[in-house]
mmCIF file of C-alpha atoms in Angstrom:
data_model
loop_
_atom_site.group_PDB
_atom_site.id
_atom_site.type_symbol
_atom_site.label_atom_id
_atom_site.label_comp_id
_atom_site.label_asym_id
_atom_site.label_seq_id
_atom_site.Cartn_x
_atom_site.Cartn_y
_atom_site.Cartn_z
ATOM 1 C CA MET I 14 0.000 0.000 0.000
ATOM 2 C CA LYS I 15 1.290 3.456 -0.891
ATOM 3 C CA MET I 16 1.160 5.398 2.355
ATOM 4 C CA ASN I 17 0.139 9.046 2.591
ATOM 5 C CA GLU I 18 1.253 10.687 5.856
ATOM 6 C CA LEU I 19 2.090 9.877 9.456
ATOM 7 C CA LYS I 20 -0.380 11.557 11.814
ATOM 8 C CA LEU I 21 0.702 12.054 15.428
ATOM 9 C CA VAL I 22 -2.231 12.342 17.832
ATOM 10 C CA TYR I 23 -1.072 12.715 21.416
ATOM 11 C CA PHE I 24 -1.690 14.097 24.897
ATOM 12 C CA SER I 25 1.436 15.069 26.812
ATOM 13 C CA PRO I 26 1.137 17.534 29.721
ATOM 14 C CA THR I 27 4.729 17.068 30.937
ATOM 15 C CA GLY I 28 6.257 16.488 27.492
ATOM 16 C CA THR I 29 7.363 12.896 28.094
ATOM 17 C CA THR I 30 4.768 11.221 25.869
ATOM 18 C CA ARG I 31 5.556 13.735 23.135
ATOM 19 C CA LYS I 32 9.260 12.874 23.404
ATOM 20 C CA VAL I 33 8.468 9.180 22.931
ATOM 21 C CA ILE I 34 6.117 9.855 20.021
ATOM 22 C CA MET I 35 8.689 12.026 18.264
ATOM 23 C CA GLU I 36 11.393 9.381 18.680
ATOM 24 C CA ILE I 37 9.122 6.783 17.096
ATOM 25 C CA SER I 38 8.107 9.087 14.251
ATOM 26 C CA ALA I 39 11.744 9.915 13.489
ATOM 27 C CA ASN I 40 12.169 6.275 12.485
ATOM 28 C CA ILE I 41 9.137 6.099 10.190
ATOM 29 C CA ASN I 42 9.759 7.160 6.622
ATOM 30 C CA LEU I 43 6.666 9.314 6.155
ATOM 31 C CA LYS I 44 5.950 13.033 6.329
ATOM 32 C CA SER I 45 4.411 13.695 9.750
ATOM 33 C CA VAL I 46 1.654 16.035 10.933
ATOM 34 C CA SER I 47 1.106 16.612 14.662
ATOM 35 C CA TYR I 48 -2.170 16.962 16.557
ATOM 36 C CA ASP I 49 -1.176 17.993 20.069
ATOM 37 C CA LEU I 50 -4.325 17.578 22.156
ATOM 38 C CA THR I 51 -2.619 18.798 25.316
ATOM 39 C CA VAL I 52 -3.697 22.378 24.660
ATOM 40 C CA HIS I 53 -7.270 22.830 25.830
ATOM 41 C CA LYS I 54 -9.777 23.561 23.084
ATOM 42 C CA GLU I 55 -13.437 24.263 23.816
ATOM 43 C CA LYS I 56 -14.287 23.498 20.191
ATOM 44 C CA LYS I 57 -12.896 20.070 19.435
ATOM 45 C CA PRO I 58 -11.096 19.817 16.060
ATOM 46 C CA SER I 59 -12.157 17.372 13.355
ATOM 47 C CA LEU I 60 -9.798 14.385 13.275
ATOM 48 C CA LYS I 61 -10.622 12.517 10.070
ATOM 49 C CA PHE I 62 -7.994 10.297 8.490
ATOM 50 C CA LYS I 63 -7.595 8.471 5.187
ATOM 51 C CA SER I 64 -7.219 4.735 4.657
ATOM 52 C CA ASN I 65 -3.560 5.169 3.694
ATOM 53 C CA ASP I 66 -2.552 7.377 6.626
ATOM 54 C CA LEU I 67 -0.681 5.892 9.579
ATOM 55 C CA VAL I 68 -1.940 7.330 12.862
ATOM 56 C CA LEU I 69 0.223 7.139 15.973
ATOM 57 C CA PHE I 70 -1.796 7.676 19.158
ATOM 58 C CA GLY I 71 0.125 8.544 22.329
ATOM 59 C CA ILE I 72 -1.117 8.938 25.902
ATOM 60 C CA PRO I 73 0.213 8.965 29.468
ATOM 61 C CA VAL I 74 -1.537 6.454 31.721
ATOM 62 C CA TYR I 75 -3.596 7.921 34.544
ATOM 63 C CA ALA I 76 -4.536 5.370 37.234
ATOM 64 C CA GLY I 77 -4.469 2.544 34.693
ATOM 65 C CA ARG I 78 -6.738 4.331 32.201
ATOM 66 C CA VAL I 79 -6.648 6.611 29.163
ATOM 67 C CA PRO I 80 -7.009 10.252 30.303
ATOM 68 C CA ALA I 81 -10.678 11.209 29.949
ATOM 69 C CA THR I 82 -9.568 14.602 28.647
ATOM 70 C CA PHE I 83 -7.946 12.901 25.645
ATOM 71 C CA LEU I 84 -11.052 10.862 24.862
ATOM 72 C CA GLU I 85 -13.171 14.014 24.684
ATOM 73 C CA TYR I 86 -11.525 14.714 21.329
ATOM 74 C CA PHE I 87 -12.659 11.341 19.988
ATOM 75 C CA GLU I 88 -16.140 12.733 19.372
ATOM 76 C CA ASN I 89 -14.761 14.090 16.085
ATOM 77 C CA LEU I 90 -12.341 11.222 15.341
ATOM 78 C CA SER I 91 -12.816 8.825 12.412
ATOM 79 C CA GLY I 92 -10.786 6.560 10.175
ATOM 80 C CA GLN I 93 -11.417 4.522 7.043
ATOM 81 C CA GLY I 94 -9.816 1.249 7.997
ATOM 82 C CA THR I 95 -6.819 3.464 8.808
ATOM 83 C CA PRO I 96 -3.754 1.680 10.238
ATOM 84 C CA ALA I 97 -2.890 2.881 13.731
ATOM 85 C CA ALA I 98 -0.240 2.276 16.365
ATOM 86 C CA LEU I 99 -0.793 2.869 20.067
ATOM 87 C CA VAL I 100 1.676 4.185 22.643
ATOM 88 C CA ALA I 101 1.133 4.404 26.397
ATOM 89 C CA THR I 102 3.691 5.906 28.748
ATOM 90 C CA TYR I 103 3.431 5.208 32.467
ATOM 91 C CA GLY I 104 5.302 6.168 35.619
ATOM 92 C CA CYS I 105 6.805 2.769 36.423
ATOM 93 C CA ARG I 106 3.746 1.384 38.243
ATOM 94 C CA GLU I 107 1.382 -0.420 35.821
ATOM 95 C CA TYR I 108 -0.514 0.554 32.670
ATOM 96 C CA GLU I 109 -3.348 -1.868 33.484
ATOM 97 C CA ASP I 110 -6.350 -1.260 31.153
ATOM 98 C CA ALA I 111 -5.030 1.797 29.292
ATOM 99 C CA LEU I 112 -3.819 0.092 26.098
ATOM 100 C CA LEU I 113 -6.942 -2.050 25.833
ATOM 101 C CA GLU I 114 -9.171 0.968 26.364
ATOM 102 C CA LEU I 115 -7.286 2.973 23.742
ATOM 103 C CA LYS I 116 -7.410 0.060 21.287
ATOM 104 C CA ASN I 117 -11.161 -0.357 21.725
ATOM 105 C CA GLU I 118 -11.765 3.364 21.337
ATOM 106 C CA VAL I 119 -9.808 3.769 18.104
ATOM 107 C CA GLU I 120 -11.023 0.535 16.523
ATOM 108 C CA SER I 121 -14.640 1.520 17.168
ATOM 109 C CA ARG I 122 -13.983 4.649 15.102
ATOM 110 C CA GLY I 123 -12.640 3.017 11.961
ATOM 111 C CA PHE I 124 -8.991 2.255 12.692
ATOM 112 C CA LYS I 125 -6.982 -0.961 12.398
ATOM 113 C CA VAL I 126 -4.376 -1.370 15.132
ATOM 114 C CA ILE I 127 -1.131 -2.776 13.676
ATOM 115 C CA GLY I 128 1.113 -2.278 16.697
ATOM 116 C CA ALA I 129 1.148 -1.123 20.312
ATOM 117 C CA ALA I 130 3.634 -0.417 23.070
ATOM 118 C CA ALA I 131 3.819 0.605 26.721
ATOM 119 C CA PHE I 132 6.951 2.455 27.812
ATOM 120 C CA PRO I 133 7.914 3.100 31.466
ATOM 121 C CA THR I 134 8.934 6.712 32.067
ATOM 122 C CA GLU I 135 9.699 9.135 34.861
ATOM 123 C CA HIS I 136 6.670 9.522 37.102
ATOM 124 C CA SER I 137 4.980 12.852 36.414
ATOM 125 C CA ILE I 138 4.349 13.645 40.100
ATOM 126 C CA VAL I 139 7.011 11.777 42.090
ATOM 127 C CA ARG I 140 9.853 12.351 39.661
ATOM 128 C CA SER I 141 12.390 10.361 41.667
ATOM 129 C CA ILE I 142 10.550 7.251 40.440
ATOM 130 C CA GLY I 143 12.010 6.316 37.056
ATOM 131 C CA LEU I 144 14.152 9.464 37.211
ATOM 132 C CA GLY I 145 15.399 10.508 33.780
ATOM 133 C CA ARG I 146 13.446 7.926 31.847
ATOM 134 C CA PRO I 147 13.238 7.470 28.958
ATOM 135 C CA ASN I 148 17.012 7.133 29.185
ATOM 136 C CA LYS I 149 19.465 6.314 26.401
ATOM 137 C CA GLN I 150 18.683 2.596 26.527
ATOM 138 C CA ASP I 151 14.932 3.267 26.565
ATOM 139 C CA LEU I 152 15.241 5.495 23.507
ATOM 140 C CA LYS I 153 16.931 2.690 21.578
ATOM 141 C CA GLY I 154 13.936 0.450 22.224
ATOM 142 C CA ILE I 155 11.527 3.248 21.341
ATOM 143 C CA ALA I 156 13.381 3.890 18.083
ATOM 144 C CA ASP I 157 13.325 0.176 17.284
ATOM 145 C CA PHE I 158 9.551 0.134 17.701
ATOM 146 C CA GLY I 159 9.388 2.936 15.135
ATOM 147 C CA MET I 160 11.624 1.007 12.731
ATOM 148 C CA GLN I 161 9.444 -2.090 13.037
ATOM 149 C CA LEU I 162 6.333 -0.039 12.301
ATOM 150 C CA ASN I 163 8.114 1.505 9.331
ATOM 151 C CA ARG I 164 8.908 -1.909 7.875
ATOM 152 C CA ARG I 165 5.342 -3.031 8.424
ATOM 153 C CA VAL I 166 3.608 -0.110 6.730
ATOM 154 C CA HIS I 167 5.954 -0.136 3.742
ATOM 155 C CA SER I 168 5.904 -3.891 3.152
ATOM 156 C CA GLU I 169 2.228 -4.792 3.565
ATOM 157 C CA THR I 170 -0.386 -4.403 0.840
ATOM 158 C CA SER I 171 -3.222 -4.779 3.358
ATOM 159 C CA PHE I 172 -3.565 -4.616 7.144
ATOM 160 C CA ASP I 173 -6.723 -6.727 7.398
ATOM 161 C CA GLN I 174 -4.847 -9.761 8.715
ATOM 162 C CA PHE I 175 -3.480 -8.046 11.810
ATOM 163 C CA ASN I 176 -5.103 -8.769 15.164
ATOM 164 C CA ILE I 177 -2.950 -7.143 17.825
ATOM 165 C CA ALA I 178 -3.774 -8.338 21.337
ATOM 166 C CA VAL I 179 -2.941 -6.104 24.301
ATOM 167 C CA PRO I 180 -3.406 -6.752 28.031
ATOM 168 C CA GLY I 181 -6.247 -5.303 30.040
ATOM 169 C CA ASN I 182 -9.610 -6.133 31.522
ATOM 170 C CA MET I 183 -13.230 -5.241 30.870
ATOM 171 C CA PRO I 184 -14.958 -3.642 32.569
ATOM 172 C CA TYR I 185 -12.059 -1.246 32.952
ATOM 173 C CA ARG I 186 -10.777 -0.336 36.384
ATOM 174 C CA LYS I 187 -12.541 2.632 37.953
ATOM 175 C CA ALA I 188 -10.974 5.922 36.915
ATOM 176 C CA GLY I 189 -9.177 7.657 39.763
ATOM 177 C CA ALA I 190 -9.911 11.201 40.891
ATOM 178 C CA ALA I 191 -7.272 13.930 40.907
ATOM 179 C CA GLN I 192 -5.287 13.709 44.132
ATOM 180 C CA LEU I 193 -3.019 16.746 43.977
ATOM 181 C CA THR I 194 -4.767 19.888 42.805
ATOM 182 C CA PRO I 195 -2.070 22.595 42.918
ATOM 183 C CA LYS I 196 -2.321 25.522 45.289
ATOM 184 C CA VAL I 197 -1.110 29.054 44.612
ATOM 185 C CA ASP I 198 1.320 31.243 46.523
ATOM 186 C CA VAL I 199 -0.512 34.548 46.016
ATOM 187 C CA THR I 200 2.583 36.522 46.998
ATOM 188 C CA ALA I 201 4.601 34.945 44.168
ATOM 189 C CA CYS I 202 1.946 34.861 41.443
ATOM 190 C CA THR I 203 2.418 37.669 38.888
ATOM 191 C CA MET I 204 -0.838 36.960 37.030
ATOM 192 C CA CYS I 205 1.074 36.118 33.835
ATOM 193 C CA VAL I 206 -1.634 33.460 33.118
ATOM 194 C CA SER I 207 0.870 31.062 31.510
ATOM 195 C CA CYS I 208 -0.605 28.336 33.711
ATOM 196 C CA ALA I 209 -4.132 29.038 32.490
ATOM 197 C CA LYS I 210 -3.048 29.060 28.851
ATOM 198 C CA SER I 211 -1.254 25.732 29.211
ATOM 199 C CA CYS I 212 -3.780 23.833 31.354
ATOM 200 C CA PRO I 213 -5.052 20.922 29.228
ATOM 201 C CA THR I 214 -8.466 20.868 30.886
ATOM 202 C CA GLY I 215 -9.145 24.578 31.242
ATOM 203 C CA ALA I 216 -9.202 24.181 35.021
ATOM 204 C CA ILE I 217 -7.404 27.476 35.715
ATOM 205 C CA ASP I 218 -9.337 30.727 35.418
ATOM 206 C CA ALA I 219 -7.637 32.939 32.807
ATOM 207 C CA LYS I 220 -9.074 36.069 34.458
ATOM 208 C CA ASP I 221 -7.894 34.975 37.885
ATOM 209 C CA PRO I 222 -5.200 32.248 37.630
ATOM 210 C CA LYS I 223 -5.125 31.990 41.417
ATOM 211 C CA LYS I 224 -8.355 30.000 41.099
ATOM 212 C CA THR I 225 -8.319 26.323 40.062
ATOM 213 C CA ASN I 226 -11.422 24.244 39.390
ATOM 214 C CA LYS I 227 -10.796 21.059 41.399
ATOM 215 C CA LYS I 228 -13.405 19.124 39.414
ATOM 216 C CA LYS I 229 -11.581 19.817 36.148
ATOM 217 C CA CYS I 230 -8.023 19.399 37.459
ATOM 218 C CA ILE I 231 -6.381 16.073 36.548
ATOM 219 C CA SER I 232 -3.175 16.560 38.607
ATOM 220 C CA CYS I 233 -1.028 16.503 35.471
ATOM 221 C CA GLN I 234 1.416 18.989 37.053
ATOM 222 C CA LYS I 235 1.867 20.999 33.864
ATOM 223 C CA CYS I 236 1.085 24.286 35.604
ATOM 224 C CA LEU I 237 3.795 23.617 38.203
ATOM 225 C CA ARG I 238 6.393 22.952 35.542
ATOM 226 C CA ILE I 239 5.508 25.971 33.424
ATOM 227 C CA CYS I 240 5.294 28.574 36.215
ATOM 228 C CA LYS I 241 8.541 30.590 36.129
ATOM 229 C CA GLN I 242 7.725 32.225 39.460
ATOM 230 C CA LYS I 243 7.199 28.796 41.076
ATOM 231 C CA ALA I 244 3.988 30.182 42.509
ATOM 232 C CA ARG I 245 2.102 26.916 42.126
ATOM 233 C CA TYR I 246 2.720 24.003 44.473
ATOM 234 C CA VAL I 247 1.071 20.933 45.961
ATOM 235 C CA SER I 248 0.439 20.164 49.608
ATOM 236 C CA GLY I 249 3.598 18.882 51.251
ATOM 237 C CA THR I 250 1.625 16.454 53.430
ATOM 238 C CA LYS I 251 -0.268 15.001 50.474
ATOM 239 C CA MET I 252 2.927 14.735 48.445
ATOM 240 C CA LYS I 253 4.690 12.903 51.271
ATOM 241 C CA LEU I 254 1.820 10.408 51.595
ATOM 242 C CA LEU I 255 1.649 9.840 47.834
ATOM 243 C CA THR I 256 5.416 9.430 47.577
ATOM 244 C CA GLY I 257 5.398 6.737 50.255
ATOM 245 C CA LYS I 258 2.533 4.943 48.542
ATOM 246 C CA LEU I 259 4.093 5.068 45.083
ATOM 247 C CA ASN I 260 7.563 4.082 46.262
ATOM 248 C CA LYS I 261 6.009 0.804 47.394
ATOM 249 C CA ALA I 262 3.976 0.282 44.212
ATOM 250 C CA CYS I 263 6.431 1.394 41.514
ATOM 251 C CA GLN I 264 9.552 -0.262 40.129
ATOM 252 C CA SER I 265 12.004 2.041 38.368
ATOM 253 C CA ASP I 266 13.545 -0.846 36.405
ATOM 254 C CA LYS I 267 10.351 -1.663 34.484
ATOM 255 C CA LYS I 268 10.834 -2.816 30.884
ATOM 256 C CA ALA I 269 8.908 -1.796 27.773
ATOM 257 C CA ASP I 270 6.137 -4.043 26.453
ATOM 258 C CA ILE I 271 5.872 -4.244 22.657
ATOM 259 C CA PHE I 272 2.950 -5.785 20.742
ATOM 260 C CA LEU I 273 3.438 -6.359 17.022
#
């Protein structure tokens, strides 16, 4: 099959998933077009792809699930038997039902999954877990996944025969609620609204960035990382409790899982 373009559809509040997606795409011999769904959009864009596009979907795992914020954009997503590859990044705990959920969601909208992978990365909240991952060795494996996808899309005349199985359970595990809604040091905040502009869920009031909607917040920590004044922070007590919990549950030496 003569392929058209590589479409990159991803959600990456801390930039790690984007880094993985870009490493994969660099090893696929197709012109790429990015759809970064991290930036909050009230009006969801139309995501319609051709039968000879390759779509690479990338998400961070939140409590074993696909981020609900990402799935909101699927209302306007459709393929035409379009080949797709799935990528989940997770903070060295488990990815549980995320890949299965993502596979079911894209296949129900006209895509054919021809490959999938789960890559352990630095934890987005407790960064000492998996610190610095993906590291040099991780990136080699990520690049290899891209090369294998490249060979597949350029050698096959049809993708009908592929039936990629990924782990997970149905019904999916219950989605977790945000645990660490950031607070604001009002003496440090300069009202630059960079946090509001970058919030993927629109949880921060652009007119008053000192206000955060706890129901919309997903604890992605993007606002903390982007604030130059370091005016946003999370409760030290909650962070200490979460760190202790995750240190017991996470293993920083996790290996990638590849499904081809």
